[in-house]
């Protein structure tokens, strides 16, 4: 399977190159606006819109003309790409259900971008070093701009298909779209589910507990501390702004570490499982309260709870998203199920009762006496619900190439699942 990935790097163009990039963006914008005007006039007169092929012919005329001959300074490809995008935006805009609506005229400095569609024209030189031999100076060749330095922050893999240069917040970036041949390694036919408990502890179905955000715990005190410091400053004073900035930097650091940790965890999970079941976040938020909250809040606890909540909200969504695409790369499946009663239902006999949960961490079935750690019960119920869903609709939702599905389902039949997880025969739950 060939998948597409994007690598985005910060460009470091010199002044001449910056001027050129600005100029070429201006030309692409000019072409966009000119063609949009043309199309609008046709719409007003009730004449059918021109398609890209016709617009491209206009572009040739403009480039050859006296009046718009300045367009010849820029690469024809990037100008054609502007027309292609306009063409697409127009046709999408005609569809009234499209929330983006009809495309508008481009303004200077807004959405400045250049797309280079021809990979043959894009070259990379990663061999350069600065004069002192200390810093690497990788360069990318962009048609009509020349060799531009860039920060090669990640190793580029795959074959480059196109490049897009954009300007955001005063900096130029290049995004390289590549194609990578992903050998469809058959995922191990293992399944698991994640249960998210209080304090962001993730429990796997085998009882393993992971605290993916433990590297962030050490920030809790610091964050609460800096927050308190902010609250003591006079609002909008110089020191208040300074403190606010310090707080923002701290949040930024936390966000980076969180992303990093979640990347590692999800990579590991997806390498080792074919199917991962999680609770549906949207439904979860509605039922949040039933899961129990943190201890009685003092000021410090409240600040901690604040951090906790932000980790939970953003971290969990991010985790699920990463699982989704990483599993897809490996032909695996992510299933989402409703979280209702997952902590109260007995995995062995199916009896669902609030009384099955005497406290936060214990599960003891009042009907059959089955007892284990409460979080594992949660994970198990999520898993069995996910497998049920897969059995019902998996053949439709799963990619046709997922050849392992049948084998997986037969090796994880409902009555075997319990034995597999808890190591004893089940009572064939209803
Ligand atoms: Zn039971």
GROMACS .gro file of N, CA and C in nm, residues 187-192 265-276 327 330:
model
   60
  187UNK      N    1  -0.096  -0.745   1.090
  187UNK     CA    2  -0.085  -0.713   1.232
  187UNK      C    3  -0.102  -0.838   1.316
  188UNK      N    4  -0.036  -0.844   1.429
  188UNK     CA    5  -0.058  -0.960   1.515
  188UNK      C    6  -0.205  -0.965   1.551
  189UNK      N    7  -0.263  -1.083   1.549
  189UNK     CA    8  -0.407  -1.092   1.569
  189UNK      C    9  -0.443  -1.077   1.716
  190UNK      N   10  -0.401  -0.966   1.770
  190UNK     CA   11  -0.432  -0.940   1.908
  190UNK      C   12  -0.526  -0.821   1.917
  191UNK      N   13  -0.609  -0.826   2.019
  191UNK     CA   14  -0.703  -0.716   2.035
  191UNK      C   15  -0.687  -0.660   2.176
  192UNK      N   16  -0.719  -0.536   2.193
  192UNK     CA   17  -0.721  -0.481   2.327
  192UNK      C   18  -0.818  -0.364   2.333
  265UNK      N   19   0.354   0.590   2.294
  265UNK     CA   20   0.257   0.493   2.343
  265UNK      C   21   0.172   0.436   2.228
  266UNK      N   22   0.124   0.525   2.141
  266UNK     CA   23   0.037   0.477   2.035
  266UNK      C   24   0.113   0.391   1.935
  267UNK      N   25   0.239   0.424   1.909
  267UNK     CA   26   0.318   0.341   1.819
  267UNK      C   27   0.329   0.200   1.874
  268UNK      N   28   0.358   0.192   2.003
  268UNK     CA   29   0.370   0.061   2.065
  268UNK      C   30   0.238  -0.016   2.058
  269UNK      N   31   0.130   0.051   2.092
  269UNK     CA   32  -0.001  -0.016   2.091
  269UNK      C   33  -0.037  -0.067   1.951
  270UNK      N   34  -0.011   0.015   1.850
  270UNK     CA   35  -0.053  -0.020   1.715
  270UNK      C   36   0.037  -0.127   1.654
  271UNK      N   37   0.161  -0.133   1.699
  271UNK     CA   38   0.250  -0.237   1.648
  271UNK      C   39   0.207  -0.373   1.701
  272UNK      N   40   0.143  -0.375   1.816
  272UNK     CA   41   0.116  -0.502   1.882
  272UNK      C   42  -0.029  -0.547   1.880
  273UNK      N   43  -0.115  -0.467   1.819
  273UNK     CA   44  -0.256  -0.506   1.817
  273UNK      C   45  -0.318  -0.479   1.681
  274UNK      N   46  -0.410  -0.569   1.643
  274UNK     CA   47  -0.481  -0.551   1.517
  274UNK      C   48  -0.606  -0.467   1.536
  275UNK      N   49  -0.668  -0.483   1.652
  275UNK     CA   50  -0.789  -0.407   1.680
  275UNK      C   51  -0.775  -0.342   1.818
  276UNK      N   52  -0.806  -0.217   1.826
  276UNK     CA   53  -0.806  -0.148   1.955
  276UNK      C   54  -0.943  -0.081   1.970
  327UNK      N   55  -0.307   0.279   1.320
  327UNK     CA   56  -0.364   0.147   1.293
  327UNK      C   57  -0.393   0.134   1.144
  330UNK      N   58  -0.124   0.025   0.929
  330UNK     CA   59  -0.087  -0.116   0.942
  330UNK      C   60  -0.202  -0.209   0.913
   0.00000   0.00000   0.00000
